[in-house]
Amino acid sequence: MSEAQTKTSVFTQNPNSSNEVVLEAKNIVKRFPGVVALDHVSFNVRKGEILALLGENGAGKSTLVKILYGVYVPDEGEIAVEGRRVFITSPLEAIKLGISMVSQVPQIIGSLTVAENIILGLSKYGMISKISRVKEFIREESKRTGIEVDPDIEVWKLSYTQKQLVELLRSVILGAKVIMLDEAITFLPIQEKRRFYEFLRRFVGQGGSAILITHKIPEALEAADRITVLRRGKVVGTVDAKKTTLDQVRKMMFGERSSEITYERLPPSKPTEEVVVDVEDLWVLGAHGEYAVKGVTLEVRAGEVYGIAGVAGNGQLELIQSVIGLRKPVKGSVRVKLNSKPIDVSKVGIGKIRSIGVGYIPDEPLKFGVSMENNIEENLAMLPSITNGIIRWGRIKKLAESLIKDFDIKTPSSKTKVKLLSGGNLMKVLVSRELMVSKKLLVAYNPTRALDEVTAIMVRKRIKEKALNEKLAVLMASEDLDEVLQVSDKIAVMNSGKIVRVFNAQEAKREEIEKLMVM
Amino acid sequence: MKMKLIVTRRVKPLRYGGVVIPLLSLIIGVVISQLILWAVGVPPELFYGTMAGSFIAPEMLRPFVLLTILGAALLVAFIGAVWNIGAEGQIIWGMIVAAYIGVFVAAHSIKVPLSELPKYESMPGAQVLDATYGVVSVVLWNPVLAGLVMILAAAAVGAVWAAISGALRAYLEIDEVASTLIMNYIAYYSLNQLATGPMRGLSVQAAQFGRTDALNDALRFPRLPIPGTTVTTVEVILAVIAFVGVWFMLKYTSFGLRLKILGSNPNALKAAGVDTRKYITLALTLSGLIAGTVGAALFAGDYFFLGKIDNIVSPPTQNMGYTAILVAWLAMLDIRAIPISAYIIAGLMQSGATLQANLGTMAGLSGMISGAAITYTLIGFVLLTFSVLRVLTEYRIRFVRGGPK
């Protein structure tokens, strides 16, 4: 199939989309301590359509999807599936009703094979199917989508793209009527993304439906039939994707602030000659004992933003972790120069460099970035570079409040447990804290994951300002190519554990980078 | 209109749950125990009368104070998700070291000709331990200094004993539940070896039963001037220090805060640049340090000698190292609730003992039910209710109108 054909078959609206409503939410209200997350939200999904659910951070998208998936139960309101009122109190119930979810992080078991994972899902929900039939289905779909997945391979050996396909296939086998994708394909390279949309198109063409959550609005416009926009817990409106424009949707989402959105390259910073990070011939093992980083050499200078582009699972994560000192390399060295003497991070570990002013925005922020059971103040005070010994809570409170104000973190107070914040606001707590403690170096992985366009751009600007004004060195890996392109002074493309090429930002071409990412 | 009942998980915990749940558990647990004991012939009025009395009996003051110290000790470890099941061993080593200082260093026993005994009887700081063999204890140190050294040494050795398990867990990933538990038995048998061997005393009792000589009266911790109680001033001071110290540490120090995060999210701590292995070791060390002091208190405030443990299920710790696990748990790992929870457990322990005594005077029932059995029936049902309530209160039940058609 040629590129042009793919485009037409994928990115056109489905003429067969009927008006028959498959899933409907009526007047949903959900309150969390101190906030009304959803305020009488009503929306519906029709049979045979892709509905995009858009909104800024904390608008209530995730809460709404979690309600439909049975993670939360609404305080008020009704949910109906095919016109029948239902009570979804657990994901188990949701799946039985034909509602399934694919999230950004694959939820499949690494040590089992693809087929075993799917069979496990089936038996969990009381369904039985022959393993041979499941394998046949996987092979067929794999061929159709052009994403190669061997049903007998262990999941940990798969790439991120392949894992996400397995997740989708599992939903289909489980008999999903509605598949909800919560940023599930946001970080895939464009070619593979196309294949996923193609897959979804086929799925809705056969009478299924999909709810798409993404921060990439242009994509939603292309792929969806209708768009429902949420803002501060309320539905702003639902529009026909064909008849609306990017600007209109952004206005609905952000109001006046939509004018702040830009994807232009931020002004270049002016690096000095001083090398802050010096990585030499680094070899690092991944979680399953295979080499994830294979001989990487790089240098980051003071005042420079060094961006690493690549599809998830190509060794960027392990590289970042060993630069910050969380993962010991097998071979090679990582030297970080903060004062006069370089520190060999692979020998001293993370504690030393973190305590003297290296910021770190980790992958999986919920696991590594913040402590969910603690409040915002405690999440600041936990850093050795912020407190040591007796904690002066008055000072911490002031710090917290200034970050809340500065980054517009939506929270009832600085003493709110972070688990009660929305994903985006939680990420803001982490990012603002790490930017604050970064004196000489910031190491980051997907620094704007889960942030909406306006906030993400604000964060990128802050990073760039710090590089420009305070000569901060930044080493950043991101699965979001837009981000790498916008903020980096140097762009390295990582593929299969190696840096395949380094561009100066001015010379970098998007198409060329994408090719290198997937070759 | 049809009603449908749905069960959902609470987003925020039950208000006042920290007080309501333990109290409700106490009431329900006591009632269940009463019904069972009623079935075997214990009259309800006797049961409730004893219960009510036990919670205000001066005798329960001592277990209350000691369980507060131990509850605080265990909480320090538990809050970091480091499971110190080894308070027993830490107490025992505290006793051993306190006994060594009390009987061999700050005072010592000498054998004197029987003819010289009268001379010692009137000598200040000397005490005749055994008139038949002519064994006399002579105080060498100032009692306050001796007491202080006994406590500090007991704390130090308790800390070291616990630190072994801590380091094993932190650096070699050996489960501390198993290692602390096993080390309790090592401690019990070490005590037996020492008491019957190198530390065996000179007096006739010591020779006969395999134990150390008794602590000189001058070095014994003075009791609180409340009739009926055996609690000492030192124990009360230790409890206050342990309680306030742990409270302060958890609320106002970065160490305390990180300890709490160690319990809920060690990964975030690692990414923040904190050496979690060090924190795991320190959590157990500090826990053992506090527990160790109880060893000194038990030796110099209650037993006054170190004797061979004949029955391993009833060591001189009175199993308080284990009971304190329940105290920490009943307090839901909230330091402010530790005294309340220690009070409840101490009251239940006292109830068992008093009930046994009272039943002893009743025809047909004497000796049938042991105090320990009653105590553990009570504690068992209270904690069972507690654990059920704790899970149940995480959910709430709601009625919604309009069930499915």
Tab-separated table of N, CA and C in Angstrom, chain A residues 259-355:
chain	number	residue	atom	x	y	z
A	259	SER	N	-3.100	31.128	22.409
A	259	SER	CA	-2.167	31.900	21.576
A	259	SER	C	-0.712	31.629	21.963
A	260	GLU	N	-0.508	31.041	23.144
A	260	GLU	CA	0.867	30.759	23.572
A	260	GLU	C	1.464	29.546	22.869
A	261	ILE	N	0.597	28.790	22.176
A	261	ILE	CA	1.096	27.556	21.582
A	261	ILE	C	1.937	27.831	20.350
A	262	THR	N	3.105	27.285	20.364
A	262	THR	CA	3.980	27.410	19.201
A	262	THR	C	4.853	26.163	19.131
A	263	TYR	N	5.147	25.752	17.925
A	263	TYR	CA	6.072	24.640	17.790
A	263	TYR	C	7.355	25.070	17.104
A	264	GLU	N	7.538	26.390	17.058
A	264	GLU	CA	8.772	26.882	16.463
A	264	GLU	C	9.946	26.529	17.350
A	265	ARG	N	11.076	26.378	16.721
A	265	ARG	CA	12.287	26.096	17.488
A	265	ARG	C	12.559	27.273	18.405
A	266	LEU	N	12.823	26.980	19.651
A	266	LEU	CA	13.108	28.052	20.598
A	266	LEU	C	14.495	28.617	20.277
A	267	PRO	N	14.726	29.874	20.599
A	267	PRO	CA	16.009	30.491	20.248
A	267	PRO	C	17.174	29.679	20.805
A	268	PRO	N	18.204	29.497	19.998
A	268	PRO	CA	19.318	28.655	20.448
A	268	PRO	C	20.034	29.245	21.660
A	269	SER	N	20.537	28.362	22.514
A	269	SER	CA	21.298	28.870	23.652
A	269	SER	C	22.763	28.998	23.243
A	270	LYS	N	23.550	29.571	24.133
A	270	LYS	CA	24.953	29.821	23.783
A	270	LYS	C	25.850	29.010	24.702
A	271	PRO	N	26.147	27.784	24.276
A	271	PRO	CA	26.964	26.916	25.127
A	271	PRO	C	28.363	27.475	25.318
A	272	THR	N	28.942	27.186	26.488
A	272	THR	CA	30.331	27.549	26.705
A	272	THR	C	31.189	26.351	26.295
A	273	GLU	N	32.470	26.454	26.522
A	273	GLU	CA	33.359	25.358	26.159
A	273	GLU	C	33.391	24.278	27.240
A	274	GLU	N	32.865	24.631	28.407
A	274	GLU	CA	32.974	23.731	29.562
A	274	GLU	C	32.111	22.472	29.381
A	275	VAL	N	32.739	21.303	29.435
A	275	VAL	CA	31.996	20.049	29.291
A	275	VAL	C	31.462	19.633	30.662
A	276	VAL	N	30.139	19.532	30.780
A	276	VAL	CA	29.540	19.161	32.070
A	276	VAL	C	29.320	17.655	32.141
A	277	VAL	N	28.845	17.083	31.053
A	277	VAL	CA	28.648	15.635	31.031
A	277	VAL	C	29.550	15.046	29.958
A	278	ASP	N	30.305	14.038	30.362
A	278	ASP	CA	31.223	13.417	29.425
A	278	ASP	C	31.011	11.903	29.497
A	279	VAL	N	30.323	11.367	28.505
A	279	VAL	CA	30.022	9.934	28.482
A	279	VAL	C	30.936	9.294	27.449
A	280	GLU	N	31.611	8.232	27.870
A	280	GLU	CA	32.560	7.630	26.950
A	280	GLU	C	32.327	6.137	26.814
A	281	ASP	N	32.096	5.699	25.610
A	281	ASP	CA	31.945	4.286	25.265
A	281	ASP	C	31.141	3.518	26.324
A	282	LEU	N	29.928	3.965	26.545
A	282	LEU	CA	29.110	3.424	27.627
A	282	LEU	C	28.328	2.183	27.182
A	283	TRP	N	28.444	1.146	27.976
A	283	TRP	CA	27.689	-0.085	27.742
A	283	TRP	C	26.864	-0.367	28.973
A	284	VAL	N	25.549	-0.457	28.804
A	284	VAL	CA	24.661	-0.635	29.954
A	284	VAL	C	23.692	-1.778	29.672
A	285	LEU	N	23.453	-2.584	30.697
A	285	LEU	CA	22.501	-3.683	30.547
A	285	LEU	C	21.085	-3.210	30.811
A	286	GLY	N	20.135	-3.798	30.107
A	286	GLY	CA	18.734	-3.499	30.343
A	286	GLY	C	18.165	-4.408	31.430
A	287	ALA	N	16.859	-4.321	31.618
A	287	ALA	CA	16.218	-5.046	32.711
A	287	ALA	C	16.311	-6.557	32.549
A	288	HIS	N	16.497	-7.033	31.342
A	288	HIS	CA	16.500	-8.476	31.138
A	288	HIS	C	17.884	-9.016	30.798
A	289	GLY	N	18.904	-8.260	31.174
A	289	GLY	CA	20.258	-8.751	31.015
A	289	GLY	C	20.834	-8.645	29.617
A	290	GLU	N	20.114	-7.959	28.732
A	290	GLU	CA	20.642	-7.759	27.385
A	290	GLU	C	21.261	-6.362	27.341
A	291	TYR	N	22.161	-6.123	26.400
A	291	TYR	CA	22.736	-4.781	26.312
A	291	TYR	C	21.699	-3.814	25.773
A	292	ALA	N	21.417	-2.764	26.537
A	292	ALA	CA	20.458	-1.761	26.097
A	292	ALA	C	21.184	-0.558	25.504
A	293	VAL	N	22.340	-0.258	26.065
A	293	VAL	CA	23.163	0.835	25.546
A	293	VAL	C	24.457	0.211	25.047
A	294	LYS	N	24.770	0.465	23.799
A	294	LYS	CA	25.910	-0.219	23.192
A	294	LYS	C	26.959	0.774	22.713
A	295	GLY	N	27.790	1.174	23.633
A	295	GLY	CA	28.912	2.025	23.255
A	295	GLY	C	28.530	3.447	22.885
A	296	VAL	N	27.874	4.132	23.801
A	296	VAL	CA	27.484	5.516	23.533
A	296	VAL	C	28.555	6.490	24.030
A	297	THR	N	28.878	7.443	23.208
A	297	THR	CA	29.804	8.504	23.596
A	297	THR	C	29.115	9.828	23.326
A	298	LEU	N	29.102	10.707	24.318
A	298	LEU	CA	28.518	12.037	24.074
A	298	LEU	C	29.063	13.055	25.067
A	299	GLU	N	28.910	14.307	24.717
A	299	GLU	CA	29.360	15.413	25.563
A	299	GLU	C	28.272	16.462	25.626
A	300	VAL	N	27.987	16.944	26.826
A	300	VAL	CA	27.040	18.048	26.959
A	300	VAL	C	27.778	19.213	27.608
A	301	ARG	N	27.679	20.361	26.992
A	301	ARG	CA	28.375	21.538	27.522
A	301	ARG	C	27.451	22.400	28.365
A	302	ALA	N	28.079	23.226	29.167
A	302	ALA	CA	27.303	24.164	29.984
A	302	ALA	C	26.514	25.065	29.045
A	303	GLY	N	25.223	25.235	29.344
A	303	GLY	CA	24.390	26.110	28.524
A	303	GLY	C	23.835	25.451	27.278
A	304	GLU	N	23.993	24.138	27.188
A	304	GLU	CA	23.555	23.450	25.981
A	304	GLU	C	22.415	22.473	26.301
A	305	VAL	N	21.438	22.418	25.416
A	305	VAL	CA	20.390	21.414	25.562
A	305	VAL	C	20.666	20.308	24.554
A	306	TYR	N	20.963	19.134	25.088
A	306	TYR	CA	21.306	17.987	24.255
A	306	TYR	C	20.109	17.050	24.243
A	307	GLY	N	19.437	16.962	23.120
A	307	GLY	CA	18.222	16.153	23.056
A	307	GLY	C	18.467	14.817	22.377
A	308	ILE	N	17.913	13.784	22.955
A	308	ILE	CA	18.040	12.462	22.346
A	308	ILE	C	16.680	12.038	21.823
A	309	ALA	N	16.605	11.826	20.520
A	309	ALA	CA	15.346	11.393	19.925
A	309	ALA	C	15.398	9.889	19.724
A	310	GLY	N	14.253	9.247	19.777
A	310	GLY	CA	14.217	7.806	19.554
A	310	GLY	C	12.884	7.234	19.965
A	311	VAL	N	12.572	6.091	19.387
A	311	VAL	CA	11.343	5.402	19.768
A	311	VAL	C	11.603	4.746	21.127
A	312	ALA	N	10.582	4.712	21.975
A	312	ALA	CA	10.749	4.127	23.305
A	312	ALA	C	11.388	2.746	23.199
A	313	GLY	N	12.273	2.449	24.142
A	313	GLY	CA	12.853	1.113	24.183
A	313	GLY	C	14.081	0.940	23.319
A	314	ASN	N	14.733	2.028	22.963
A	314	ASN	CA	15.958	1.900	22.182
A	314	ASN	C	17.204	2.242	22.990
A	315	GLY	N	17.062	2.167	24.316
A	315	GLY	CA	18.225	2.353	25.181
A	315	GLY	C	18.348	3.738	25.792
A	316	GLN	N	17.425	4.667	25.403
A	316	GLN	CA	17.530	6.020	25.960
A	316	GLN	C	17.350	6.000	27.466
A	317	LEU	N	16.385	5.181	27.903
A	317	LEU	CA	16.067	5.124	29.328
A	317	LEU	C	17.282	4.664	30.131
A	318	GLU	N	17.910	3.595	29.683
A	318	GLU	CA	19.065	3.054	30.387
A	318	GLU	C	20.230	4.037	30.354
A	319	LEU	N	20.361	4.731	29.229
A	319	LEU	CA	21.427	5.736	29.112
A	319	LEU	C	21.221	6.840	30.147
A	320	ILE	N	19.992	7.364	30.190
A	320	ILE	CA	19.676	8.437	31.131
A	320	ILE	C	19.902	7.960	32.570
A	321	GLN	N	19.439	6.744	32.849
A	321	GLN	CA	19.579	6.224	34.216
A	321	GLN	C	21.038	6.050	34.612
A	322	SER	N	21.887	5.683	33.656
A	322	SER	CA	23.275	5.522	34.079
A	322	SER	C	24.005	6.854	34.140
A	323	VAL	N	23.535	7.845	33.402
A	323	VAL	CA	24.147	9.167	33.528
A	323	VAL	C	23.847	9.759	34.908
A	324	ILE	N	22.632	9.522	35.398
A	324	ILE	CA	22.278	10.084	36.705
A	324	ILE	C	22.812	9.197	37.847
A	325	GLY	N	23.227	7.986	37.515
A	325	GLY	CA	23.846	7.138	38.540
A	325	GLY	C	22.919	6.113	39.156
A	326	LEU	N	21.795	5.850	38.487
A	326	LEU	CA	20.864	4.853	39.030
A	326	LEU	C	21.136	3.462	38.466
A	327	ARG	N	21.892	3.396	37.388
A	327	ARG	CA	22.157	2.114	36.759
A	327	ARG	C	23.656	2.032	36.490
A	328	LYS	N	24.254	0.956	36.933
A	328	LYS	CA	25.706	0.843	36.789
A	328	LYS	C	26.054	0.356	35.393
A	329	PRO	N	26.949	1.059	34.723
A	329	PRO	CA	27.349	0.572	33.403
A	329	PRO	C	28.273	-0.638	33.520
A	330	VAL	N	28.293	-1.443	32.478
A	330	VAL	CA	29.192	-2.585	32.454
A	330	VAL	C	30.582	-2.105	32.031
A	331	LYS	N	30.559	-1.185	31.095
A	331	LYS	CA	31.817	-0.713	30.531
A	331	LYS	C	31.667	0.769	30.219
A	332	GLY	N	32.774	1.464	30.214
A	332	GLY	CA	32.731	2.876	29.856
A	332	GLY	C	32.590	3.762	31.076
A	333	SER	N	32.514	5.055	30.849
A	333	SER	CA	32.458	5.947	32.004
A	333	SER	C	31.493	7.097	31.776
A	334	VAL	N	30.991	7.610	32.899
A	334	VAL	CA	30.156	8.807	32.894
A	334	VAL	C	30.816	9.786	33.848
A	335	ARG	N	31.292	10.889	33.323
A	335	ARG	CA	31.893	11.891	34.205
A	335	ARG	C	31.053	13.160	34.167
A	336	VAL	N	30.724	13.637	35.366
A	336	VAL	CA	29.939	14.858	35.466
A	336	VAL	C	30.807	15.884	36.175
A	337	LYS	N	30.956	17.038	35.545
A	337	LYS	CA	31.812	18.060	36.136
A	337	LYS	C	30.930	19.195	36.621
A	338	LEU	N	30.821	19.299	37.954
A	338	LEU	CA	29.966	20.330	38.518
A	338	LEU	C	30.792	21.489	39.036
A	339	ASN	N	31.889	21.151	39.694
A	339	ASN	CA	32.772	22.217	40.163
A	339	ASN	C	34.066	22.112	39.360
A	340	SER	N	35.150	22.043	40.067
A	340	SER	CA	36.388	21.984	39.303
A	340	SER	C	36.745	20.546	38.937
A	341	LYS	N	36.354	19.618	39.841
A	341	LYS	CA	36.792	18.245	39.613
A	341	LYS	C	35.654	17.374	39.073
A	342	PRO	N	35.910	16.633	37.984
A	342	PRO	CA	34.839	15.767	37.463
A	342	PRO	C	34.559	14.601	38.419
A	343	ILE	N	33.282	14.233	38.514
A	343	ILE	CA	32.874	13.124	39.370
A	343	ILE	C	32.561	11.936	38.470
A	344	ASP	N	33.118	10.796	38.797
A	344	ASP	CA	32.818	9.591	38.033
A	344	ASP	C	31.522	8.992	38.576
A	345	VAL	N	30.428	9.275	37.896
A	345	VAL	CA	29.103	8.893	38.404
A	345	VAL	C	28.958	7.383	38.528
A	346	SER	N	29.570	6.662	37.593
A	346	SER	CA	29.411	5.210	37.647
A	346	SER	C	30.029	4.636	38.924
A	347	LYS	N	30.921	5.385	39.549
A	347	LYS	CA	31.523	4.894	40.793
A	347	LYS	C	30.779	5.392	42.028
A	348	VAL	N	30.399	6.678	42.043
A	348	VAL	CA	29.832	7.227	43.284
A	348	VAL	C	28.314	7.081	43.379
A	349	GLY	N	27.636	6.765	42.307
A	349	GLY	CA	26.186	6.617	42.383
A	349	GLY	C	25.478	7.969	42.377
A	350	ILE	N	24.173	7.891	42.539
A	350	ILE	CA	23.338	9.069	42.324
A	350	ILE	C	23.408	10.115	43.442
A	351	GLY	N	23.615	9.643	44.682
A	351	GLY	CA	23.471	10.532	45.836
A	351	GLY	C	24.326	11.773	45.759
A	352	LYS	N	25.581	11.586	45.452
A	352	LYS	CA	26.551	12.682	45.448
A	352	LYS	C	26.133	13.808	44.487
A	353	ILE	N	25.875	13.460	43.235
A	353	ILE	CA	25.598	14.528	42.275
A	353	ILE	C	24.226	15.157	42.503
A	354	ARG	N	23.267	14.365	42.989
A	354	ARG	CA	21.941	14.930	43.245
A	354	ARG	C	22.011	15.964	44.356
A	355	SER	N	22.837	15.676	45.372
A	355	SER	CA	22.849	16.578	46.517
A	355	SER	C	23.570	17.889	46.199
